[in-house]
JSON list of C-alpha atoms and ligand atoms in Angstrom, two decimals:
[
{"chain": "M", "resi": 1448, "resn": "UNK", "atom": "CA", "xyz": [115.15, 83.06, 76.24]},
{"chain": "M", "resi": 1449, "resn": "UNK", "atom": "CA", "xyz": [112.00, 82.14, 78.19]},
{"chain": "M", "resi": 1450, "resn": "UNK", "atom": "CA", "xyz": [110.03, 84.83, 79.72]},
{"chain": "M", "resi": 1451, "resn": "UNK", "atom": "CA", "xyz": [109.10, 84.51, 83.40]},
{"chain": "M", "resi": 1452, "resn": "UNK", "atom": "CA", "xyz": [106.46, 86.10, 85.64]},
{"chain": "M", "resi": 1453, "resn": "UNK", "atom": "CA", "xyz": [106.86, 87.04, 89.15]},
{"chain": "M", "resi": 1454, "resn": "UNK", "atom": "CA", "xyz": [104.72, 88.57, 91.94]},
{"chain": "M", "resi": 1455, "resn": "UNK", "atom": "CA", "xyz": [105.69, 91.88, 93.34]},
{"chain": "M", "resi": 1456, "resn": "UNK", "atom": "CA", "xyz": [103.98, 93.66, 96.30]},
{"chain": "M", "resi": 1457, "resn": "UNK", "atom": "CA", "xyz": [104.58, 97.38, 97.10]},
{"chain": "M", "resi": 1458, "resn": "UNK", "atom": "CA", "xyz": [104.11, 97.19, 100.91]},
{"chain": "M", "resi": 1459, "resn": "UNK", "atom": "CA", "xyz": [102.10, 99.43, 103.05]},
{"chain": "M", "resi": 1460, "resn": "UNK", "atom": "CA", "xyz": [105.07, 101.61, 104.22]},
{"chain": "M", "resi": 1461, "resn": "UNK", "atom": "CA", "xyz": [105.95, 102.51, 100.55]},
{"chain": "M", "resi": 1462, "resn": "UNK", "atom": "CA", "xyz": [102.31, 103.01, 99.55]},
{"chain": "M", "resi": 1463, "resn": "UNK", "atom": "CA", "xyz": [101.77, 105.35, 102.54]},
{"chain": "M", "resi": 1464, "resn": "UNK", "atom": "CA", "xyz": [104.80, 107.33, 101.74]},
{"chain": "M", "resi": 1465, "resn": "UNK", "atom": "CA", "xyz": [103.52, 107.83, 98.09]},
{"chain": "M", "resi": 1466, "resn": "UNK", "atom": "CA", "xyz": [106.33, 105.90, 96.37]},
{"chain": "M", "resi": 1467, "resn": "UNK", "atom": "CA", "xyz": [104.23, 103.69, 94.09]},
{"chain": "M", "resi": 1468, "resn": "UNK", "atom": "CA", "xyz": [105.13, 105.34, 90.85]},
{"chain": "M", "resi": 1469, "resn": "UNK", "atom": "CA", "xyz": [108.87, 105.69, 91.61]},
{"chain": "M", "resi": 1470, "resn": "UNK", "atom": "CA", "xyz": [109.00, 101.94, 92.55]},
{"chain": "M", "resi": 1471, "resn": "UNK", "atom": "CA", "xyz": [107.20, 100.79, 89.49]},
{"chain": "M", "resi": 1472, "resn": "UNK", "atom": "CA", "xyz": [109.53, 102.82, 87.42]},
{"chain": "M", "resi": 1473, "resn": "UNK", "atom": "CA", "xyz": [112.43, 100.82, 88.77]},
{"chain": "M", "resi": 1474, "resn": "UNK", "atom": "CA", "xyz": [110.81, 97.65, 87.36]},
{"chain": "M", "resi": 1475, "resn": "UNK", "atom": "CA", "xyz": [110.10, 99.34, 83.92]},
{"chain": "M", "resi": 1476, "resn": "UNK", "atom": "CA", "xyz": [113.51, 100.75, 83.69]},
{"chain": "M", "resi": 1477, "resn": "UNK", "atom": "CA", "xyz": [115.01, 97.35, 84.23]},
{"chain": "M", "resi": 1478, "resn": "UNK", "atom": "CA", "xyz": [113.00, 95.84, 81.57]},
{"chain": "M", "resi": 1479, "resn": "UNK", "atom": "CA", "xyz": [110.10, 94.30, 83.33]},
{"chain": "M", "resi": 1480, "resn": "UNK", "atom": "CA", "xyz": [106.62, 94.87, 82.28]},
{"chain": "M", "resi": 1481, "resn": "UNK", "atom": "CA", "xyz": [103.53, 95.22, 84.56]},
{"chain": "M", "resi": 1482, "resn": "UNK", "atom": "CA", "xyz": [101.20, 92.42, 83.30]},
{"chain": "M", "resi": 1483, "resn": "UNK", "atom": "CA", "xyz": [98.61, 92.72, 86.12]},
{"chain": "M", "resi": 1484, "resn": "UNK", "atom": "CA", "xyz": [98.24, 95.29, 88.90]},
{"chain": "M", "resi": 1485, "resn": "UNK", "atom": "CA", "xyz": [95.73, 96.05, 91.66]},
{"chain": "M", "resi": 1486, "resn": "UNK", "atom": "CA", "xyz": [95.54, 97.90, 94.85]},
{"chain": "M", "resi": 1487, "resn": "UNK", "atom": "CA", "xyz": [93.99, 96.36, 97.88]},
{"chain": "M", "resi": 1488, "resn": "UNK", "atom": "CA", "xyz": [94.11, 95.96, 101.56]},
{"chain": "M", "resi": 1489, "resn": "UNK", "atom": "CA", "xyz": [95.01, 92.54, 102.92]},
{"chain": "M", "resi": 1490, "resn": "UNK", "atom": "CA", "xyz": [92.87, 91.07, 105.67]},
{"chain": "M", "resi": 1491, "resn": "UNK", "atom": "CA", "xyz": [94.85, 89.66, 108.54]},
{"chain": "M", "resi": 1492, "resn": "UNK", "atom": "CA", "xyz": [93.83, 86.21, 107.33]},
{"chain": "M", "resi": 1493, "resn": "UNK", "atom": "CA", "xyz": [95.09, 86.85, 103.85]},
{"chain": "M", "resi": 1494, "resn": "UNK", "atom": "CA", "xyz": [98.49, 88.09, 105.26]},
{"chain": "M", "resi": 1495, "resn": "UNK", "atom": "CA", "xyz": [98.75, 84.99, 107.54]},
{"chain": "M", "resi": 1496, "resn": "UNK", "atom": "CA", "xyz": [98.05, 82.73, 104.55]},
{"chain": "M", "resi": 1497, "resn": "UNK", "atom": "CA", "xyz": [100.38, 84.48, 102.18]},
{"chain": "M", "resi": 1498, "resn": "UNK", "atom": "CA", "xyz": [103.33, 84.37, 104.69]},
{"chain": "M", "resi": 1499, "resn": "UNK", "atom": "CA", "xyz": [102.31, 80.96, 106.17]},
{"chain": "M", "resi": 1500, "resn": "UNK", "atom": "CA", "xyz": [105.82, 79.69, 105.49]},
{"chain": "M", "resi": 1501, "resn": "UNK", "atom": "CA", "xyz": [106.99, 82.07, 108.22]},
{"chain": "M", "resi": 1502, "resn": "UNK", "atom": "CA", "xyz": [104.36, 81.17, 110.90]},
{"chain": "M", "resi": 1503, "resn": "UNK", "atom": "CA", "xyz": [106.76, 79.79, 113.44]},
{"chain": "M", "resi": 1504, "resn": "UNK", "atom": "CA", "xyz": [109.17, 82.77, 113.23]},
{"chain": "M", "resi": 1505, "resn": "UNK", "atom": "CA", "xyz": [109.25, 85.28, 116.04]},
{"chain": "M", "resi": 1506, "resn": "UNK", "atom": "CA", "xyz": [108.62, 88.09, 113.55]},
{"chain": "M", "resi": 1507, "resn": "UNK", "atom": "CA", "xyz": [105.42, 86.49, 112.04]},
{"chain": "M", "resi": 1508, "resn": "UNK", "atom": "CA", "xyz": [102.85, 88.49, 114.18]},
{"chain": "M", "resi": 1509, "resn": "UNK", "atom": "CA", "xyz": [104.52, 91.80, 113.38]},
{"chain": "M", "resi": 1510, "resn": "UNK", "atom": "CA", "xyz": [104.76, 90.80, 109.68]},
{"chain": "M", "resi": 1511, "resn": "UNK", "atom": "CA", "xyz": [101.03, 89.97, 109.52]},
{"chain": "M", "resi": 1512, "resn": "UNK", "atom": "CA", "xyz": [99.90, 93.13, 111.33]},
{"chain": "M", "resi": 1513, "resn": "UNK", "atom": "CA", "xyz": [102.24, 95.31, 109.13]},
{"chain": "M", "resi": 1514, "resn": "UNK", "atom": "CA", "xyz": [101.10, 93.73, 105.86]},
{"chain": "M", "resi": 1515, "resn": "UNK", "atom": "CA", "xyz": [97.39, 94.20, 106.71]},
{"chain": "M", "resi": 1516, "resn": "UNK", "atom": "CA", "xyz": [97.90, 97.79, 108.07]},
{"chain": "M", "resi": 1517, "resn": "UNK", "atom": "CA", "xyz": [97.12, 99.73, 104.87]},
{"chain": "M", "resi": 1518, "resn": "UNK", "atom": "CA", "xyz": [96.85, 99.44, 101.17]},
{"chain": "M", "resi": 1519, "resn": "UNK", "atom": "CA", "xyz": [99.32, 97.51, 99.04]},
{"chain": "M", "resi": 1520, "resn": "UNK", "atom": "CA", "xyz": [99.93, 97.40, 95.30]},
{"chain": "M", "resi": 1521, "resn": "UNK", "atom": "CA", "xyz": [100.19, 93.90, 93.96]},
{"chain": "M", "resi": 1522, "resn": "UNK", "atom": "CA", "xyz": [101.63, 93.25, 90.46]},
{"chain": "M", "resi": 1523, "resn": "UNK", "atom": "CA", "xyz": [102.59, 90.50, 88.05]},
{"chain": "M", "resi": 1524, "resn": "UNK", "atom": "CA", "xyz": [105.85, 91.51, 86.51]},
{"chain": "M", "resi": 1525, "resn": "UNK", "atom": "CA", "xyz": [106.88, 89.81, 83.28]},
{"chain": "M", "resi": 1526, "resn": "UNK", "atom": "CA", "xyz": [110.22, 89.61, 81.43]},
{"chain": "M", "resi": 1527, "resn": "UNK", "atom": "CA", "xyz": [113.37, 87.73, 80.86]},
{"chain": "M", "resi": 1528, "resn": "UNK", "atom": "CA", "xyz": [114.71, 86.28, 84.15]},
{"chain": "M", "resi": 1529, "resn": "UNK", "atom": "CA", "xyz": [111.98, 88.14, 85.88]},
{"chain": "M", "resi": 1530, "resn": "UNK", "atom": "CA", "xyz": [112.21, 86.39, 89.19]},
{"chain": "M", "resi": 1531, "resn": "UNK", "atom": "CA", "xyz": [115.86, 86.79, 89.84]},
{"chain": "M", "resi": 1532, "resn": "UNK", "atom": "CA", "xyz": [115.86, 90.21, 88.17]},
{"chain": "M", "resi": 1533, "resn": "UNK", "atom": "CA", "xyz": [113.15, 91.42, 90.44]},
{"chain": "M", "resi": 1534, "resn": "UNK", "atom": "CA", "xyz": [115.07, 90.22, 93.57]},
{"chain": "M", "resi": 1535, "resn": "UNK", "atom": "CA", "xyz": [118.18, 92.00, 92.31]},
{"chain": "M", "resi": 1536, "resn": "UNK", "atom": "CA", "xyz": [116.21, 95.28, 91.85]},
{"chain": "M", "resi": 1537, "resn": "UNK", "atom": "CA", "xyz": [114.66, 94.91, 95.21]},
{"chain": "M", "resi": 1538, "resn": "UNK", "atom": "CA", "xyz": [117.83, 94.46, 97.20]},
{"chain": "M", "resi": 1539, "resn": "UNK", "atom": "CA", "xyz": [118.54, 92.52, 100.27]},
{"chain": "M", "resi": 1540, "resn": "UNK", "atom": "CA", "xyz": [115.74, 91.87, 102.88]},
{"chain": "M", "resi": 1541, "resn": "UNK", "atom": "CA", "xyz": [117.58, 94.03, 105.46]},
{"chain": "M", "resi": 1542, "resn": "UNK", "atom": "CA", "xyz": [118.00, 97.46, 103.97]},
{"chain": "M", "resi": 1543, "resn": "UNK", "atom": "CA", "xyz": [121.26, 97.70, 105.93]},
{"chain": "M", "resi": 1544, "resn": "UNK", "atom": "CA", "xyz": [122.55, 95.00, 103.47]},
{"chain": "M", "resi": 1545, "resn": "UNK", "atom": "CA", "xyz": [120.87, 96.34, 100.37]},
{"chain": "M", "resi": 1546, "resn": "UNK", "atom": "CA", "xyz": [123.20, 97.38, 97.47]},
{"chain": "M", "resi": 1547, "resn": "UNK", "atom": "CA", "xyz": [123.24, 100.88, 96.40]},
{"chain": "M", "resi": 1548, "resn": "UNK", "atom": "CA", "xyz": [120.65, 101.55, 93.60]},
{"chain": "M", "resi": 1549, "resn": "UNK", "atom": "CA", "xyz": [118.16, 98.97, 94.83]},
{"chain": "M", "resi": 1550, "resn": "UNK", "atom": "CA", "xyz": [114.63, 99.73, 95.84]},
{"chain": "M", "resi": 1551, "resn": "UNK", "atom": "CA", "xyz": [115.19, 98.72, 99.45]},
{"chain": "M", "resi": 1552, "resn": "UNK", "atom": "CA", "xyz": [118.34, 100.81, 99.81]},
{"chain": "M", "resi": 1553, "resn": "UNK", "atom": "CA", "xyz": [116.32, 103.89, 98.68]},
{"chain": "M", "resi": 1554, "resn": "UNK", "atom": "CA", "xyz": [112.92, 103.29, 100.23]},
{"chain": "M", "resi": 1555, "resn": "UNK", "atom": "CA", "xyz": [113.08, 100.75, 103.05]},
{"chain": "M", "resi": 1556, "resn": "UNK", "atom": "CA", "xyz": [113.18, 101.94, 106.66]},
{"chain": "M", "resi": 1557, "resn": "UNK", "atom": "CA", "xyz": [114.09, 98.61, 108.35]},
{"chain": "M", "resi": 1558, "resn": "UNK", "atom": "CA", "xyz": [113.84, 94.81, 107.94]},
{"chain": "M", "resi": 1559, "resn": "UNK", "atom": "CA", "xyz": [110.14, 95.02, 109.06]},
{"chain": "M", "resi": 1560, "resn": "UNK", "atom": "CA", "xyz": [109.20, 97.87, 106.87]},
{"chain": "M", "resi": 1561, "resn": "UNK", "atom": "CA", "xyz": [111.10, 97.15, 103.63]},
{"chain": "M", "resi": 1562, "resn": "UNK", "atom": "CA", "xyz": [109.07, 98.52, 100.91]},
{"chain": "M", "resi": 1563, "resn": "UNK", "atom": "CA", "xyz": [108.58, 95.58, 98.60]},
{"chain": "M", "resi": 1564, "resn": "UNK", "atom": "CA", "xyz": [107.94, 91.78, 98.27]},
{"chain": "M", "resi": 1565, "resn": "UNK", "atom": "CA", "xyz": [109.13, 89.65, 95.43]},
{"chain": "M", "resi": 1566, "resn": "UNK", "atom": "CA", "xyz": [108.76, 85.89, 94.70]},
{"chain": "M", "resi": 1567, "resn": "UNK", "atom": "CA", "xyz": [112.00, 83.98, 95.23]},
{"chain": "M", "resi": 1568, "resn": "UNK", "atom": "CA", "xyz": [111.63, 80.94, 92.86]},
{"chain": "M", "resi": 1569, "resn": "UNK", "atom": "CA", "xyz": [109.51, 79.77, 90.01]},
{"chain": "M", "resi": 1570, "resn": "UNK", "atom": "CA", "xyz": [107.33, 77.65, 92.31]},
{"chain": "M", "resi": 1571, "resn": "UNK", "atom": "CA", "xyz": [106.60, 80.43, 94.74]},
{"chain": "M", "resi": 1572, "resn": "UNK", "atom": "CA", "xyz": [106.06, 82.86, 91.85]},
{"chain": "M", "resi": 1573, "resn": "UNK", "atom": "CA", "xyz": [103.33, 80.54, 90.39]},
{"chain": "M", "resi": 1574, "resn": "UNK", "atom": "CA", "xyz": [101.70, 80.05, 93.80]},
{"chain": "M", "resi": 1575, "resn": "UNK", "atom": "CA", "xyz": [101.89, 83.81, 94.69]},
{"chain": "M", "resi": 1576, "resn": "UNK", "atom": "CA", "xyz": [100.52, 84.92, 91.36]},
{"chain": "M", "resi": 1577, "resn": "UNK", "atom": "CA", "xyz": [97.60, 82.44, 91.74]},
{"chain": "M", "resi": 1578, "resn": "UNK", "atom": "CA", "xyz": [96.96, 83.87, 95.34]},
{"chain": "M", "resi": 1579, "resn": "UNK", "atom": "CA", "xyz": [96.11, 87.23, 93.92]},
{"chain": "M", "resi": 1580, "resn": "UNK", "atom": "CA", "xyz": [95.11, 86.89, 90.14]},
{"chain": "M", "resi": 1581, "resn": "UNK", "atom": "CA", "xyz": [92.98, 84.80, 87.94]},
{"chain": "M", "resi": 1582, "resn": "UNK", "atom": "CA", "xyz": [94.70, 83.82, 84.62]},
{"chain": "M", "resi": 1583, "resn": "UNK", "atom": "CA", "xyz": [92.33, 86.21, 82.77]},
{"chain": "M", "resi": 1584, "resn": "UNK", "atom": "CA", "xyz": [93.47, 89.06, 85.04]},
{"chain": "M", "resi": 1585, "resn": "UNK", "atom": "CA", "xyz": [96.98, 88.84, 83.53]},
{"chain": "M", "resi": 1586, "resn": "UNK", "atom": "CA", "xyz": [97.35, 90.94, 80.37]},
{"chain": "M", "resi": 1587, "resn": "UNK", "atom": "CA", "xyz": [100.59, 89.62, 78.97]},
{"chain": "M", "resi": 1588, "resn": "UNK", "atom": "CA", "xyz": [102.57, 91.06, 76.09]},
{"chain": "M", "resi": 1589, "resn": "UNK", "atom": "CA", "xyz": [103.96, 87.62, 75.37]},
{"chain": "M", "resi": 1590, "resn": "UNK", "atom": "CA", "xyz": [102.34, 84.56, 73.78]},
{"chain": "M", "resi": 1591, "resn": "UNK", "atom": "CA", "xyz": [101.77, 81.68, 76.30]},
{"chain": "M", "resi": 1592, "resn": "UNK", "atom": "CA", "xyz": [104.30, 79.49, 74.47]},
{"chain": "M", "resi": 1593, "resn": "UNK", "atom": "CA", "xyz": [107.17, 81.87, 75.20]},
{"chain": "M", "resi": 1594, "resn": "UNK", "atom": "CA", "xyz": [106.54, 81.70, 78.91]},
{"chain": "M", "resi": 1595, "resn": "UNK", "atom": "CA", "xyz": [108.83, 79.70, 81.17]},
{"chain": "S", "resi": 1855, "resn": "GDP", "atom": "P1", "xyz": [111.96, 88.69, 101.42]},
{"chain": "S", "resi": 1855, "resn": "GDP", "atom": "O1", "xyz": [111.60, 87.71, 100.45]},
{"chain": "S", "resi": 1855, "resn": "GDP", "atom": "O2", "xyz": [113.31, 89.33, 101.15]},
{"chain": "S", "resi": 1855, "resn": "GDP", "atom": "O3", "xyz": [110.87, 89.71, 101.63]},
{"chain": "S", "resi": 1855, "resn": "GDP", "atom": "O4", "xyz": [112.17, 87.87, 102.82]},
{"chain": "S", "resi": 1855, "resn": "GDP", "atom": "P2", "xyz": [111.44, 86.66, 103.50]},
{"chain": "S", "resi": 1855, "resn": "GDP", "atom": "O5", "xyz": [110.38, 86.06, 102.52]},
{"chain": "S", "resi": 1855, "resn": "GDP", "atom": "O6", "xyz": [112.55, 85.79, 104.06]},
{"chain": "S", "resi": 1855, "resn": "GDP", "atom": "O7", "xyz": [110.67, 87.32, 104.65]},
{"chain": "S", "resi": 1855, "resn": "GDP", "atom": "C1", "xyz": [109.44, 88.02, 104.46]},
{"chain": "S", "resi": 1855, "resn": "GDP", "atom": "C2", "xyz": [109.44, 89.37, 105.21]},
{"chain": "S", "resi": 1855, "resn": "GDP", "atom": "O8", "xyz": [109.58, 88.97, 106.70]},
{"chain": "S", "resi": 1855, "resn": "GDP", "atom": "C3", "xyz": [110.70, 90.11, 104.91]},
{"chain": "S", "resi": 1855, "resn": "GDP", "atom": "O9", "xyz": [110.51, 91.03, 103.89]},
{"chain": "S", "resi": 1855, "resn": "GDP", "atom": "C4", "xyz": [110.83, 90.96, 106.33]},
{"chain": "S", "resi": 1855, "resn": "GDP", "atom": "O10", "xyz": [110.08, 92.02, 106.35]},
{"chain": "S", "resi": 1855, "resn": "GDP", "atom": "C5", "xyz": [110.34, 90.01, 107.26]},
{"chain": "S", "resi": 1855, "resn": "GDP", "atom": "N1", "xyz": [111.53, 89.30, 107.92]},
{"chain": "S", "resi": 1855, "resn": "GDP", "atom": "C6", "xyz": [112.28, 88.27, 107.37]},
{"chain": "S", "resi": 1855, "resn": "GDP", "atom": "N2", "xyz": [113.29, 87.88, 108.06]},
{"chain": "S", "resi": 1855, "resn": "GDP", "atom": "C7", "xyz": [113.13, 88.68, 109.24]},
{"chain": "S", "resi": 1855, "resn": "GDP", "atom": "C8", "xyz": [113.91, 88.69, 110.43]},
{"chain": "S", "resi": 1855, "resn": "GDP", "atom": "O11", "xyz": [114.90, 88.00, 110.67]},
{"chain": "S", "resi": 1855, "resn": "GDP", "atom": "N3", "xyz": [113.53, 89.61, 111.40]},
{"chain": "S", "resi": 1855, "resn": "GDP", "atom": "C9", "xyz": [112.50, 90.49, 111.16]},
{"chain": "S", "resi": 1855, "resn": "GDP", "atom": "N4", "xyz": [112.17, 91.33, 112.03]},
{"chain": "S", "resi": 1855, "resn": "GDP", "atom": "N5", "xyz": [111.77, 90.35, 110.01]},
{"chain": "S", "resi": 1855, "resn": "GDP", "atom": "C10", "xyz": [112.06, 89.48, 109.11]}
]
């Protein structure tokens, strides 16, 4: 089965609460591997660009100010079915709807402060990975020809 890559962000709320290691272990225990990882603080301009698809939405200003409010941990996760699997491990956007056992059920405070981001399709995964990482930054365990 082809191996996928997806982009994950551990958001400022979860980093501030010291949950980085616990969240990464959710990915690892589900069979995903960290192929690239960095800690950074997004500028307002970077947060606006990353979430540009939501720029007309009423929550956009809050989203941008929250995402640039403190350090985040950005990762490329790799594995079989990584994009959908990561979404499943994260749980629903609103933690009130997140299934038990998901990251958002455990760590998210609200729809605004919901602990993690994950790419939602193969196209967005490619764009979002390229937003943060150069190809040589990604230290894969899988030969290129096995990637989806
Ligand atoms: P995600 O892929 O599950 O993170 O959700 P989206 O890409 O649709 O939205 C990006 C982020 O914007 C979410 O993680 C939420 O923090 C926020 N968001 C999305 N929809 C809403 C909404 O209806 N209200 C509020 N307040 N925030 C939202």
